[in-house]
Structures are given as structure tokens and as C-alpha cells.
XYZ file of C-alpha atoms in Angstrom:
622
model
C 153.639 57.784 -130.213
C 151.967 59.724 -127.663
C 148.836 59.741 -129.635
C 148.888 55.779 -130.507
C 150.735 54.357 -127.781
C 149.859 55.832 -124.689
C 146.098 56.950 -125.577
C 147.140 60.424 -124.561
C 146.733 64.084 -126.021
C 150.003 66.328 -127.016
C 149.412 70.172 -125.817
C 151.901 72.260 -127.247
C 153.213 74.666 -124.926
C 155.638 77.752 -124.134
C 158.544 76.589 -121.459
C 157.220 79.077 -119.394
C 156.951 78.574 -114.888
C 154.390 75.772 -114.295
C 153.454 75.391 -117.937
C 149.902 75.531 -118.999
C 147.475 73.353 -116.361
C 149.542 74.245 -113.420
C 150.121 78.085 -114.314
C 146.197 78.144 -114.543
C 145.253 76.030 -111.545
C 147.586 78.463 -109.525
C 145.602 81.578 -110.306
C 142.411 79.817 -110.091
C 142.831 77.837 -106.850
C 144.320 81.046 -105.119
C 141.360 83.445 -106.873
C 138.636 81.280 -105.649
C 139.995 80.841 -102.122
C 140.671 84.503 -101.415
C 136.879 85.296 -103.177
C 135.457 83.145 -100.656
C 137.290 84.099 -98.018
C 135.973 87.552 -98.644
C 132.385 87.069 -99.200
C 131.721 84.429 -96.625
C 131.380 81.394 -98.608
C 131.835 78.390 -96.941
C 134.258 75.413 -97.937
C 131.278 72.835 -98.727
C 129.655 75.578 -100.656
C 132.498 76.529 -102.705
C 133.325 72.976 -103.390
C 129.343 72.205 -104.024
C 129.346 75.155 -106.840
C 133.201 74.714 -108.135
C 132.854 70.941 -109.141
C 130.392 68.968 -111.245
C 127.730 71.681 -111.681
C 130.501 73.641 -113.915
C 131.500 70.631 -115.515
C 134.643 70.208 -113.081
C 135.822 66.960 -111.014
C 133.696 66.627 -107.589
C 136.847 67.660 -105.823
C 135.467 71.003 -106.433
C 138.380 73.592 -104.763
C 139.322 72.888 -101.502
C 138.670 69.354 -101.714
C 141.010 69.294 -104.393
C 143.915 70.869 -102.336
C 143.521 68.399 -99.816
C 144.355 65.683 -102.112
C 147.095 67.547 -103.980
C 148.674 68.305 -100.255
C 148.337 71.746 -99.256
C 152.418 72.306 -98.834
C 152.475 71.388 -102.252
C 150.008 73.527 -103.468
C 151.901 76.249 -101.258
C 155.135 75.582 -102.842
C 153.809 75.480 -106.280
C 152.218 79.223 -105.517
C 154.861 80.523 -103.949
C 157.314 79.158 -106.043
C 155.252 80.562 -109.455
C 155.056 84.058 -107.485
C 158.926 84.742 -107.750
C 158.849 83.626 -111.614
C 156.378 85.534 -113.112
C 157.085 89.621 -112.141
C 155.437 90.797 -115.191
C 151.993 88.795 -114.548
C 149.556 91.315 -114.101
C 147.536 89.234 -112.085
C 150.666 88.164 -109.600
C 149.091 89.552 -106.595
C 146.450 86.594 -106.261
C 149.060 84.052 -105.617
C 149.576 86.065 -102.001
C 153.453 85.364 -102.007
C 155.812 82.279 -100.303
C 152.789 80.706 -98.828
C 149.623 82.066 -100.941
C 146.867 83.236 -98.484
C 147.062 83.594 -94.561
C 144.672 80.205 -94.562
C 146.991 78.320 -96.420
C 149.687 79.459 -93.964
C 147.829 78.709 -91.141
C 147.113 75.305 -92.409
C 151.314 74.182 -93.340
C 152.739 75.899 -89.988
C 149.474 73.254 -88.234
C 151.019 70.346 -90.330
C 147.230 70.105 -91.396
C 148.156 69.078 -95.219
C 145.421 67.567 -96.499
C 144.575 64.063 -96.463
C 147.861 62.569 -95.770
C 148.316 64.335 -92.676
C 144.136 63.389 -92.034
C 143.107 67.265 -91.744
C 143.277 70.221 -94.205
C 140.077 72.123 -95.672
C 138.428 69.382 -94.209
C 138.069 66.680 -91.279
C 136.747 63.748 -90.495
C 134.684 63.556 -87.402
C 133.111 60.093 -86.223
C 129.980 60.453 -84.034
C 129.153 58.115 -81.310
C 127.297 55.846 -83.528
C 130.368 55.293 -85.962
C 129.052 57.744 -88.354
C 131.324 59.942 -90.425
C 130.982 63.127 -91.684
C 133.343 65.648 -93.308
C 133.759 68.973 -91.756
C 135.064 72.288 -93.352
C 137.641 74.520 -92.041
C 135.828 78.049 -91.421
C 137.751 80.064 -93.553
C 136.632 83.208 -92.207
C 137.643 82.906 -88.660
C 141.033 81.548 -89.851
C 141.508 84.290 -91.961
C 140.764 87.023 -89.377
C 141.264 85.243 -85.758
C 143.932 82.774 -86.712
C 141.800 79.956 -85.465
C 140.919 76.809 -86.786
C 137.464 76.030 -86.352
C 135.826 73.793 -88.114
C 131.954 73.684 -89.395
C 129.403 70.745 -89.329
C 128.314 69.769 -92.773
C 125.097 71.624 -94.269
C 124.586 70.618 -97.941
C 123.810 73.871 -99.394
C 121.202 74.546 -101.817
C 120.235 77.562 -103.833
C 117.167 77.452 -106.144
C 119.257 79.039 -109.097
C 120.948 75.673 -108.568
C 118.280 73.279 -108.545
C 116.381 74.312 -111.634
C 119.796 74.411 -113.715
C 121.687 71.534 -112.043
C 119.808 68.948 -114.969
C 120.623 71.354 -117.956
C 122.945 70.247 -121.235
C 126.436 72.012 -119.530
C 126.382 75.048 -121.281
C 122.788 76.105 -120.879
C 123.525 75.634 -117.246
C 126.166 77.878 -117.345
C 124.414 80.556 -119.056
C 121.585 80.021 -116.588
C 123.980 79.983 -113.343
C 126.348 82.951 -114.610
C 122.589 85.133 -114.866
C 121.944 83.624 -111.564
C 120.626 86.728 -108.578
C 122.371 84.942 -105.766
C 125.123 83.611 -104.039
C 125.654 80.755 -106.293
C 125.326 83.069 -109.503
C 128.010 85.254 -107.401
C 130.617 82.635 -107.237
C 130.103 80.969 -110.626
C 130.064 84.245 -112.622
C 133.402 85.466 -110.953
C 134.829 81.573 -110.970
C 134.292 81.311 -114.674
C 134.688 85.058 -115.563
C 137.913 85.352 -113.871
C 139.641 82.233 -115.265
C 138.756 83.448 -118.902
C 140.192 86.505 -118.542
C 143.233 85.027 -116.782
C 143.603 82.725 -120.333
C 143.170 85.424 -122.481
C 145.997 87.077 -120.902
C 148.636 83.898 -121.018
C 148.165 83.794 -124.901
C 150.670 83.779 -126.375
C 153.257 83.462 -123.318
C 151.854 79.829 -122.520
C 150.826 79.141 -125.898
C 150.570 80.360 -129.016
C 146.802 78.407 -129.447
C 143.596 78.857 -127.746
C 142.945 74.757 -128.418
C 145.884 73.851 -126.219
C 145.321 75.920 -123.492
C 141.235 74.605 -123.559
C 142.899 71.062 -123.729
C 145.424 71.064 -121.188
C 142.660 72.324 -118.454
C 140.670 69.397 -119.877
C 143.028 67.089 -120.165
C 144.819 67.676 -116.828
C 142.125 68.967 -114.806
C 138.909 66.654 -116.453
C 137.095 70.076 -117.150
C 134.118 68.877 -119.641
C 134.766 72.182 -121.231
C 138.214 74.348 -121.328
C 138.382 78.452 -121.007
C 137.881 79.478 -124.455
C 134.899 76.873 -125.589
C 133.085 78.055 -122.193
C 133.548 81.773 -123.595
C 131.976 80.777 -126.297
C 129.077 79.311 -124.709
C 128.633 82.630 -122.600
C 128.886 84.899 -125.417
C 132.456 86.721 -126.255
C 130.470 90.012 -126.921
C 128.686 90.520 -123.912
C 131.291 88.515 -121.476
C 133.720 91.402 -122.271
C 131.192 93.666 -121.648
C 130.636 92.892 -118.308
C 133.811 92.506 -117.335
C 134.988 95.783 -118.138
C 132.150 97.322 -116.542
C 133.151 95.291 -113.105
C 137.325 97.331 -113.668
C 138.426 93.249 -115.241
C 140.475 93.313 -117.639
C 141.124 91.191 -121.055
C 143.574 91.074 -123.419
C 144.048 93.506 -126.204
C 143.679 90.744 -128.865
C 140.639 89.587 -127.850
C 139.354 93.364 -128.817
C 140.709 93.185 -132.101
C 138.870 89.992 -132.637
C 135.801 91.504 -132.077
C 136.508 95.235 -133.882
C 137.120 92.728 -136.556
C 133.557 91.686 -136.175
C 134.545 87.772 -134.943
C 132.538 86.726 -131.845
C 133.542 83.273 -131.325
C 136.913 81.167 -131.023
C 135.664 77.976 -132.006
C 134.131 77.930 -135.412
C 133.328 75.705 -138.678
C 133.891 75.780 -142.244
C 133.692 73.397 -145.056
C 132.805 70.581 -142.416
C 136.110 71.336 -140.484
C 136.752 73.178 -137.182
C 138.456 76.578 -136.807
C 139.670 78.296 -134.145
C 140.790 81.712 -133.529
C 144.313 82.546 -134.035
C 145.640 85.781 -131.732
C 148.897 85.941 -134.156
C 147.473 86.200 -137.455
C 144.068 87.615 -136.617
C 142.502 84.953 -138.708
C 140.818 81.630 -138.570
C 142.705 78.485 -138.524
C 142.023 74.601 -139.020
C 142.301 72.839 -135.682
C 144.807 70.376 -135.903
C 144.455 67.321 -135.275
C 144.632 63.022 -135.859
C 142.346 62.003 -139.033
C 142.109 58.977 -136.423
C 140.086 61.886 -133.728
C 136.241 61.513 -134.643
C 133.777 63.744 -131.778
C 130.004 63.294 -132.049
C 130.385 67.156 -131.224
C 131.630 67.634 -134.900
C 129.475 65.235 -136.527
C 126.460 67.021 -135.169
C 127.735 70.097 -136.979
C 129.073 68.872 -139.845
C 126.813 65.907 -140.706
C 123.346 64.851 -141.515
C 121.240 63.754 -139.029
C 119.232 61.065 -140.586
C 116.619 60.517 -137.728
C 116.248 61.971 -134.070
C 113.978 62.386 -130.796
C 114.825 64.075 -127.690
C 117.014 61.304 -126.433
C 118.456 59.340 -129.000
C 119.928 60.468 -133.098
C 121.106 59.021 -136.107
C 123.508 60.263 -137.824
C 125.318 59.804 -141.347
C 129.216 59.734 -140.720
C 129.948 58.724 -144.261
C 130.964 55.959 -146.572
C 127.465 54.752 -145.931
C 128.047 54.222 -142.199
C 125.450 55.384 -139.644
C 125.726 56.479 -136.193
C 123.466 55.632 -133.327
C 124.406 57.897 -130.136
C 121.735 58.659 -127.348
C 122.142 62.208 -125.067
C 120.318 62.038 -121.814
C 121.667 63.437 -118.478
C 122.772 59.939 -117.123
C 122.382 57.797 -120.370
C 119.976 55.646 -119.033
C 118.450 53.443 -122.318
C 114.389 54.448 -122.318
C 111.773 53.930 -124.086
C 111.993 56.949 -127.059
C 115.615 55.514 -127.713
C 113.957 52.473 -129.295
C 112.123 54.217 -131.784
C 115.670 55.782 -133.296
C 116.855 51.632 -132.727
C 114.287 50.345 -134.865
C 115.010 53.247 -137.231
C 118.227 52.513 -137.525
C 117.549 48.671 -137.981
C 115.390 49.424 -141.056
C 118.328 51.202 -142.745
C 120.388 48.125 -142.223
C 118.023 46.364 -144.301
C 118.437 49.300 -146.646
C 121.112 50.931 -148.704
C 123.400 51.892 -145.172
C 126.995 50.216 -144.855
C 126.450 49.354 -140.954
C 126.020 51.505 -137.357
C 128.221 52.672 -135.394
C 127.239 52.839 -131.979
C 128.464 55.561 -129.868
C 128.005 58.875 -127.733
C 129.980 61.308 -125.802
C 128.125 61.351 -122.500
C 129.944 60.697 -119.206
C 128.950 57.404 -119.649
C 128.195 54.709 -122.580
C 124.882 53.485 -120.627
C 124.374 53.048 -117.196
C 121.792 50.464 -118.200
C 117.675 50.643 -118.005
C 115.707 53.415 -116.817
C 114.919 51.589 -113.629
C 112.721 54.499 -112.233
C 110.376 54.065 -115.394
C 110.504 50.362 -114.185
C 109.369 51.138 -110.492
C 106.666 53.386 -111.809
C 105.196 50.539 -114.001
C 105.013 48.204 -111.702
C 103.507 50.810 -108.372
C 100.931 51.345 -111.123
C 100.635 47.439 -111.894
C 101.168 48.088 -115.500
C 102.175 44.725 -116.077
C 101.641 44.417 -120.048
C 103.364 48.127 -120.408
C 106.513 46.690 -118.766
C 106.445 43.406 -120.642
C 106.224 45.594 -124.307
C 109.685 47.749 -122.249
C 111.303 44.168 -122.230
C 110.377 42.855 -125.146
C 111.026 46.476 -126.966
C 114.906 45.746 -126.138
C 115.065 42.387 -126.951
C 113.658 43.455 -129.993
C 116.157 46.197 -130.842
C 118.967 44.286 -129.618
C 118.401 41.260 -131.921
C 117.756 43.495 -134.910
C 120.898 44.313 -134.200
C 122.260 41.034 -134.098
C 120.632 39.423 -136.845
C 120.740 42.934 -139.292
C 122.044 41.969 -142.919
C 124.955 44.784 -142.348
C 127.552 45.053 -139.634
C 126.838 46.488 -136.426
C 129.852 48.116 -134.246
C 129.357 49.322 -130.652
C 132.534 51.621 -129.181
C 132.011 51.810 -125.564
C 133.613 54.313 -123.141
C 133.640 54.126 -119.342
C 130.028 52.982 -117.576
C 128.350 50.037 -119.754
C 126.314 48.966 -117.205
C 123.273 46.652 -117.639
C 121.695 47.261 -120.773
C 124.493 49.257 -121.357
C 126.400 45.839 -121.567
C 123.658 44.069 -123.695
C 123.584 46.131 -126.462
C 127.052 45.628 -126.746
C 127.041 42.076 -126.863
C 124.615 42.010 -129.631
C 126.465 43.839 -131.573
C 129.253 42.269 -134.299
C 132.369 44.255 -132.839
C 133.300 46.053 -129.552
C 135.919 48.853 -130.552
C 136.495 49.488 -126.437
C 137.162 52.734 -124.822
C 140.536 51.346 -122.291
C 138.481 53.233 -119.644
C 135.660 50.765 -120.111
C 133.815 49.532 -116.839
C 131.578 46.698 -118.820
C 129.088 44.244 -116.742
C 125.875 42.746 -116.156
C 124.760 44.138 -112.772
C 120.833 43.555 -113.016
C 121.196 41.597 -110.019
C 122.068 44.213 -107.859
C 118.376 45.292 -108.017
C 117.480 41.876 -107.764
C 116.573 41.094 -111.488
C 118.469 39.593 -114.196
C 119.113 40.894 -117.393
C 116.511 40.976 -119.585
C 117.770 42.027 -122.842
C 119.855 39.148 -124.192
C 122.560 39.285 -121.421
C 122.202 35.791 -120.442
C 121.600 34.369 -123.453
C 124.687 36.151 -124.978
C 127.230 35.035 -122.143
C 125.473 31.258 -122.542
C 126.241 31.722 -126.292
C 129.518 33.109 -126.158
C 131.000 30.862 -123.315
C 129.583 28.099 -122.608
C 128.180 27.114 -126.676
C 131.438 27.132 -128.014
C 132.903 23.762 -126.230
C 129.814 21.972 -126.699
C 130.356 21.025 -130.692
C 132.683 18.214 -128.924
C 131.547 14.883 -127.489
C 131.270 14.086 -123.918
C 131.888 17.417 -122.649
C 130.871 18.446 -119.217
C 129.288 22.059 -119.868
C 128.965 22.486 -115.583
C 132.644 24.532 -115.698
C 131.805 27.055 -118.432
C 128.126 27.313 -116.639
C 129.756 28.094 -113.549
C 131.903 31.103 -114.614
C 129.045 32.592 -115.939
C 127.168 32.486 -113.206
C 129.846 33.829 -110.832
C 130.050 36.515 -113.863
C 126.726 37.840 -113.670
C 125.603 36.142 -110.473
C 128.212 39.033 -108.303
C 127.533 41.377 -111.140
C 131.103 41.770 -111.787
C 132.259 44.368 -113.933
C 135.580 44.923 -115.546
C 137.673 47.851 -113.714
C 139.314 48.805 -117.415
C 139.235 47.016 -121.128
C 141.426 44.619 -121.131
C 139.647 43.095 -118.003
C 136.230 43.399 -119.754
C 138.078 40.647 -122.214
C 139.217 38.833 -119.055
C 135.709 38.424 -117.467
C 134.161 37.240 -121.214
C 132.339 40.351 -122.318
C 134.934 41.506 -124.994
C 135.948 38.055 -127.250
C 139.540 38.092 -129.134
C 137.462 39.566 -132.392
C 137.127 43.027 -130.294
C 139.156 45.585 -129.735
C 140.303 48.187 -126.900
C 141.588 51.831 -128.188
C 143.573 53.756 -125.688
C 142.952 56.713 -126.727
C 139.486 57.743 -126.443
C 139.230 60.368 -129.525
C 140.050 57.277 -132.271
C 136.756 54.918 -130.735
C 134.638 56.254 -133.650
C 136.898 56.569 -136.639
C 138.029 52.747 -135.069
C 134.713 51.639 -135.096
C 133.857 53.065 -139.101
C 136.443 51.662 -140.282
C 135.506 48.209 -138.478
C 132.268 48.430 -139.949
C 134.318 49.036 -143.128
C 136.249 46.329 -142.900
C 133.583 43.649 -142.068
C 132.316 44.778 -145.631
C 134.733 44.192 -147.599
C 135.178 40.634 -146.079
C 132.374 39.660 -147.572
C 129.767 40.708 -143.999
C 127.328 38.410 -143.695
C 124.413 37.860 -140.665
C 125.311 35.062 -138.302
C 122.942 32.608 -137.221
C 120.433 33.192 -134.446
C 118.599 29.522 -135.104
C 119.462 26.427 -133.051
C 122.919 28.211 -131.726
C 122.869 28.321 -128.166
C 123.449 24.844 -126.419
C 120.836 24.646 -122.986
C 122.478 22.168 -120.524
C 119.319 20.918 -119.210
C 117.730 20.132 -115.990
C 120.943 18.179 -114.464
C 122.901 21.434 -114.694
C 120.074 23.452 -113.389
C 120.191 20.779 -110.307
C 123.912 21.434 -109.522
C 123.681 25.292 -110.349
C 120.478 25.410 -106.907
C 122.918 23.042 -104.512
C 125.707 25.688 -105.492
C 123.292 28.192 -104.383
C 121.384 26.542 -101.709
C 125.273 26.006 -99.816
C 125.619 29.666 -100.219
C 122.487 30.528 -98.612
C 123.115 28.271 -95.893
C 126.847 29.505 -95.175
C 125.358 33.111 -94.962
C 127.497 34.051 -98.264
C 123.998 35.048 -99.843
C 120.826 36.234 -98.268
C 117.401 34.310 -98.882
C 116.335 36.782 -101.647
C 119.883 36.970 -103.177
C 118.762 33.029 -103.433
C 116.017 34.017 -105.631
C 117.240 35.704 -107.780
C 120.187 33.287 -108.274
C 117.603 30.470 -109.018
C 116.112 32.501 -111.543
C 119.416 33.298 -113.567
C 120.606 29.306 -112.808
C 117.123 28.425 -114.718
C 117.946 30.640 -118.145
C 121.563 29.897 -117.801
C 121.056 26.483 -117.503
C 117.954 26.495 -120.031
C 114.971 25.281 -117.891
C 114.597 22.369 -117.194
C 115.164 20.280 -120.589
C 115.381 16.257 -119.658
C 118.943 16.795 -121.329
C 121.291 18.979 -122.904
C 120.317 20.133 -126.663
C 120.491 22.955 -128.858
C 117.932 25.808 -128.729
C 117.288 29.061 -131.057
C 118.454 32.511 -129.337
C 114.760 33.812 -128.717
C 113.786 30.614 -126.685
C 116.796 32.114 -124.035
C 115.151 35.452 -124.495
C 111.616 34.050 -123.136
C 113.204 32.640 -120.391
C 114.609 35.798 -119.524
C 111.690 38.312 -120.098
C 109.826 35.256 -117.919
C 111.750 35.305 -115.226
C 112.651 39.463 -115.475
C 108.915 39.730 -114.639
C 108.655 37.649 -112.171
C 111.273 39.218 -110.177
C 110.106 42.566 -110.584
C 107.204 41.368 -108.905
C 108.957 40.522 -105.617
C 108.458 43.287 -102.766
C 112.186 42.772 -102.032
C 113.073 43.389 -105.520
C 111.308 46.772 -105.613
C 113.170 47.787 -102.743
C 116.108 46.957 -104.167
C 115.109 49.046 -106.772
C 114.042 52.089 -104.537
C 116.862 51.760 -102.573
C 119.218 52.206 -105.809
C 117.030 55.257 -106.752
C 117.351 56.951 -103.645
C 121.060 56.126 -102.653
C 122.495 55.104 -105.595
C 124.449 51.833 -104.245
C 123.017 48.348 -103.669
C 120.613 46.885 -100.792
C 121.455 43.559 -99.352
C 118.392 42.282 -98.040
């Protein structure tokens, strides 16, 4: 039920004080603090090295007790303190109120953000500015006083050349690290592995729901025991015990017994370490739970660059998944897209497409764009559009079924190659939209054409239907890039239809998505029709799509550019400018839209939309 119904994990646990999560976020919360405390770190620099860069919410440490409430997070330590007298590692939690900081900080009433002060505080300059500063921990600590520091983004160099790294060749690289950074991480990390070695079995009896719960509760990317494994068991210990930190006794005998890692496979399945028997055993879990992690271990990969693979999952089925930092779609990806296309036209049973980045796709690589056009490569850019028009429709027009099983960002292109495929098996944490004209573009890659085909096509097989409704809510759709805050609202605003699906829980997307592309074969699968399909409303419609926009302009809803680029998605919406409403093939939408993409891209105000997005990562209005 749990699994199924509410989309969520089980952990199996020991009723033991605080359970797993909480019992662990205790010691580490109170370890870090007092660490810093003691070696001068500052809040902004704890929380810079204790969030994302380990794989960690952005909250980081402190941040993350202001939101909690730092009476809470006093209670909860003090609380755990008097239950646990036989924790060897008691001392950290500093008693009723943890450290003299956190004391300081509940007898102030400064709680956190619902009293508007905690770690941190808001201070508004003359100009309306704010900024967020950090309590100085050391002067609190030692005077009593609570002074607070202007922000200075920190930066370390160990930091910059790892901060772009897969996760666990960062850590390696931080943990190694000959400065303060390295410092922190290395005892951050160290210390909270040691700490879970030490609750096994009183927590829990297994290693996977300990790494779970932290992941699960806390959105760690990896839990204790996996990161161990990543650092290397062996030589972890090693150092530990040379810096007087100890482990516990069973993770010796593993490694007297010559095993070196928790997490291992056999026979295509994964194994995990079991303290109680001092053997291997299967990790248990949903036939339902597919993770590109295992299939890269336990399956073929059929194809494969540095960005993009393709993999064989079975029964015939391929897998298309793509593993850059941010997920942006590029150019190499194409090359494993039109791979994958030929195999459709092959002997494979359909494609899965999936990944297990933070996000699905957060659309083009726009930077690549910018570049092309600084350097007026003009012909370059049109092959980039024309490359994922290309792709996309192979997809949609491939002899075998094509699945896509989004998961949080689809953004952009992101979106596209969704709609072009047969199925959406949808992540309920899906935030799905067109948003091209943010950056003042459109989208290029069959987004138009696919909302025109899917929306507004449909209610024109009747007579004497007016097509200017359907029209409009497209445009609003894409015109104010909207994009749908879970799953079921990506079915709302039109870019899931009643044929797709949304999965709560996140580890079933892929075995949901197989057995989709399963499905659609044994009901007989057959290519739909990309000839004379979508209906183009014609130059009347265009008319009454530019007085829609021309009012906005002039009531100062939209700015003159925003005008533009509205113009331009009215024209491929609307068709051109037909003398009346007929029906067209798919590619004639997808000239219109590489047309006008170009075109756009062209516009000085467009390419600081663009820039402006690169550098600050949020829309310009101008």
C-alpha cells in the first residue's frame, strides 16, 4: 500500500529514540556545528560545503535548522540525550539544549525563520536589497554575543575544480582535498559513516534501510554506506583509526573476511552486506523498482557517447537515458537518438526513455546556442534545429513504440521529446512545459506543432467549428510558458493526454514504461500518421491571435519584444497565413517553427534574454 498508493519507500526499522533519519540527523547536525565552532568555519561556509556539493539539500546545516526551528531541533537533541546512555558517541548532542550556540539562540527567541532570525538574518540595505547574514558562531560561543557577519560567498579551489564531477568522484576528490573545504568534508562524511556503522543493528538490522531513510528523509543523492563505498571501505577505516575514530567491530570482520564493499552484484542482482550473518544478501525489493544504476551494471549497453547510452533492458526493449551535469539535450545526444531510431526499424520491441539525473531535461543547450550565433554560425545552428526535429519525429513516426517516463524538470526540449513520443509514464513530481519563450524563442522541436495537433486538430473533423478557442489555450499555454507544478497538472495544461500515465512512486517509472512498450505490442503497435494530420486555421485566426496580442502590448501586460515573439508563435500556431483553414502534414508545422526559431535568435533582445538566463538563471523582461 505504501509502495503503490502513496508512491513512498518502507524502511524497516528498530523502535529505538528518534528512529533512523532523526537519530542520525541528531549526531550529524550537533557534530558539524560543534566542528565548526571549533575550527572557525563560518555559517555560509559550512552551509556552502554541507549541501549540494555532497549531494545534500541546499539547506546545507544551519540553514536547515532554521527551517526545522531551532527549539525543535533543541528538544529533539536534548530529548535523544537522556534516551540513549549507552551511545558511545552521546557527548556530541551537548545535553538539554545541545551546544552553548543553540542555547544562546532559544533563551533570544531567535528560532529560525518563524521567529525571522536564527543562524541567519535578513538585512535590507537602503536600496531595498536583501541579503542573508550568518550568526558568528565563534563569538557566540566564547563571548555570548550575537553578532552577525555580512555575506562572503566562499570559494576554495579544491571546490571549484570538483564542484562539476559525477558525485562520487567529487567526493573522492574533496575528501583528498589540502584545505579547509577538504577539512570539513572529510570529517562531515567520515564522521557520519562511522556514526552508522555503530547504530547497526540497534536502528536496523540492514545497511539498505539506514542508506534509504537518510535518502529518503533527508534527499541525500547517496546514503552512509553507498558513500563508503565510493571512498573505499579499506582505506576509510584506515584513516580513521589513525585520527583515535572509531568503527564498529563488524565492519572489521567484513574486511578480515576479505569483503571491501557493502553494495555488491551477482547474477544481475544487487547484494548488500549483512552484519548478522557475515554474508551477502539480495536487496529486497518491488519487481515493479527498475534504477538505470542497476541496468548499467547488469545490462548491455548497446550504444554510448559521453552524454547519452543505450541500453538493452530486456524483452527486446531499449533504453535511451542521457547523463550530463544539468541534462541539457546537445548535440552528441543525437547521435545515440538516431541510433536508437535505426533499431526501431530493426529487430528492438520499442525505447524506453529515461534517466536518473536531477532532472528529465531542462531543455536545449542554450549556451551552445549563444555561441553559434556570437560566431554567426547560422547554417551550424539551423543543422542543431533541424537535428531535433529530426530525432524527435523518428521517434514519432518509428515502426515500434516509443515510451518517455519523465521525472521532475521537462523543460523545453525536455517537453518535446516527450510529446513525440507514443506514451508518457509520468514521474507525479513532474514539472512539464514549453518555456522557449522565456528566452524569447519558441520551441523549435515539434512543440508547437504537437500542442496544435493534440488540441486544437482533434475538434476540427466536425463542421462549422470555430478552432479560435482551442487556438487560444494554446497560446496562453506556451505563450506564459506555463508549466505544470506536479503530474496530474501536466494533464490539466494538455501536455499529458488521457492515454498517459502518472506513477507516484518514482522507482516503478521504468518497469511502467517496459511494460507500456509491452503492451502497445501486443495490441497490435502500429505508426500513426504524420501526413495531412494537423489542421492550420489560416490567416483569419492568425488576424485575431496579433489583436489579442497587440491589446496586450498596449495595456502594458507584455513588453514590445514579448510582442515579437508572440507574433511569431501566433504565425505557426495559427499556420501562416493560409487564405483558409485546411489540413497540413506535421513537417510543414516544423518549417514554420525552425523559420521562425531562427529568426528570433537573431534578435539582439533575444540574445540577451539568452545571456541573461546563462548568467542568472531566471528570465529577463525586456
Amino acid at each position: 500500500f505504501a509502495e503503490n498508493v502513496l508512491g513512498k519507500g518502507v524502511v524497516v526499522c528498530k523502535d529505538t529514540p528518534n528512529f533512523v533519519a532523526n537519530r542520525m540527523i541528531s549526531f550529524i547536525q550537533s557534530d558539524v556545528m560543534e566542528f565548526a565552532i571549533e575550527n572557525g568555519y563560518t555559517v555560509e561556509a559550512v552551509d556552502a560545503l554541507t549541501g549540494p556539493l555532497l549531494g545534500r539539500p541546499k539547506t546545507g546545516t544551519f540553514r536547515l535548522n532554521d527551517i526545522v526551528g531551532i527549539d525543535v531541533m533543541a528538544l529533539v537533541g536534548g530529548n535523544l540525550y537522556d534516551l540513549i546512555p549507552d551511545d558511545e558517541d552521546r557527548e556530541i548532542l551537548r545535553g538539554e539544549y545541545g551546544s552553548a550556540v543553540m542555547k544562546l539562540l532559544v533563551d533570544n527567541k531567535l528560532l529560525g525563520n518563524k521567529s525571522g532570525q536564527g543562524f541567519y538574518k535578513t538585512v535590507v540595505d537602503e536600496k531595498g536589497k536583501k541579503s542573508f547574514w550568518g550568526l558568528d558562531l565563534q563569538t557566540a560561543a566564547e563571548d555570548g554575543k550575537l553578532d552577525y557577519v555580512a555575506p562572503k560567498k566562499p570559494k576554495w579551489s579544491s571546490v571549484g575544480d570538483a564542484r562539476n564531477l559525477p558525485i562520487a568522484d567529487r567526493l573522492k576528490a574533496l575528501v583528498e582535498a589540502d584545505d579547509e573545504a577538504g577539512e570539513l568534508v572529510w570529517h562531515t562524511l567520515s564522521r557520519t559513516m562511522a556514526y552508522a556503522s555503530k547504530r547497526v543493528p540497534e536502528i536496523a538490522d540492514s545497511l539498505v534501510d539506514i542508506d534509504n531513510a537518510m535518502k529518503w528523509g533527508f534527499a541525500w543523492e547517496m546514503g552512509p554506506f553507498e558513500t563508503w563505498d565510493e571512498l573505499g571501505v579499506k582505506p576509510t577505516v584506515a584513516r580513521l583509526e589513525g585520527e583515535g575514530v572509531s568503527v564498529a567491530p563488524w565492519i572489521k570482520q567484513m574486511l578480515a573476511a576479505g569483503n571491501e564493499r557493502f553494495y555488491t552484484y551477482a547474477n544481475g542482482k544487487q547484494m548488500v552486506y549483512d552484519p548478522a550473518s557475515k554474508a551477502y544478501v539480495e536487496v529486497a525489493r518491488s519487481p515493479k523498482s527498475v534504477s538505470i544504476k542497476d541496468i548499467r551494471r547488469t545490462r548491455k549497453e548497446l550504444t554510448g557517447n559521453e552524454m547519452a547510452s543505450l541500453w538493452d533492458i530486456g524483452d527486446g526493449v531499449m533504453l535511451l537515458e542521457w547523463h550530463t551535469r544539468v541534462n541539457a539535450l546537445d548535440g552528441p545526444m543525437f547521435d545515440i537518438m538516431q541510433e536508437a531510431i535505426e533499431r526501431l526499424h530493426g529487430n528492438a520491441s520499442g525505447l524506453v526513455i529515461a534517466n536518473d539525473g536531477k532532472n528529465f531535461a531542462v531543455g536545449a543547450n542554450i549556451f551552445a546556442m549563444l555561441l553559434a550565433v556570437q560566431s554567426n554560425m547560422w547554417s551550424e545552428l539551423e543543422m542543431m534545429i533541424k537535428f531535433g526535429q529530426d530525432a524527435f519525429m523518428g521517434f514519432r513516426s518509428a515502426p515500434k513504440p516509443v515510451v518517455a517516463a519523465p521525472h521532475q524538470m521537462a523543460l523545453g526540449g525536455g517537453c518535446e521529446i516527450c510529446l513525440a513520443a507514443d506514451r508518457i509514464i509520468a514521474d507525479a513530481e513532474t514539472y512539464m512545459g514549453l518555456v522557449e519563450v522565456g528566452i524569447g524563442v519558441i520551441p523549435g522541436w515539434g512543440g508547437c506543432k504537437e500542442m496544435v495537433r493534440r488540441h486544437v486538430s482533434p475538434h476540427m473533423h466536425a463542421t462549422n467549428v470555430n478552432p479560435m478557442p482551442y487556438l487560444r489555450k494554446v497560446f496562453e499555454t506556451v505563450g506564459f510558458a506555463k508549466v505544470s507544478t506536479s503530474g496530474a497538472e501536466a494533464r490539466e495544461l494538455g501536455y499529458l493526454s488521457a492515454d498517459d500515465r502518472v506513477v507516484l512512486n518514482s522507482d516503478h517509472r521504468i518497469a511502467e514504461a517496459k511494460q507500456t512498450v509491452l503492451a502497445l505490442n501486443d495490441a497490435g503497435y502500429r505508426a500513426p500518421n504524420i501526413k495531412g494530420n494537423v489542421y492550420a486555421a489560416g490567416r483569419d485566426m492568425l488576424a485575431a491571435v496579433n489583436i489579442e496580442v497587440h491589446s496586450m502590448i498596449q495595456g502594458g501586460y507584455i513588453t514590445e519584444h514579448d510582442g515579437v515573439v508572440a507574433r511569431k508563435l501566433g504565425y505557426i500556431l495559427a499556420g501562416g497565413e493560409l487564405s483558409q483553414g485546411q489540413w497540413m502534414d506535421e513537417q510543414y508545422f516544423l518549417d514554420l517553427e525552425r523559420e521562425a526559431f531562427l529568426s528570433l535568435v537573431g534578435e539582439k533582445k533575444t540574445q540577451a534574454r539568452i545571456q541573461y538566463m546563462l548568467e542568472n538563471n531566471k528570465p529577463l523582461r525586456n
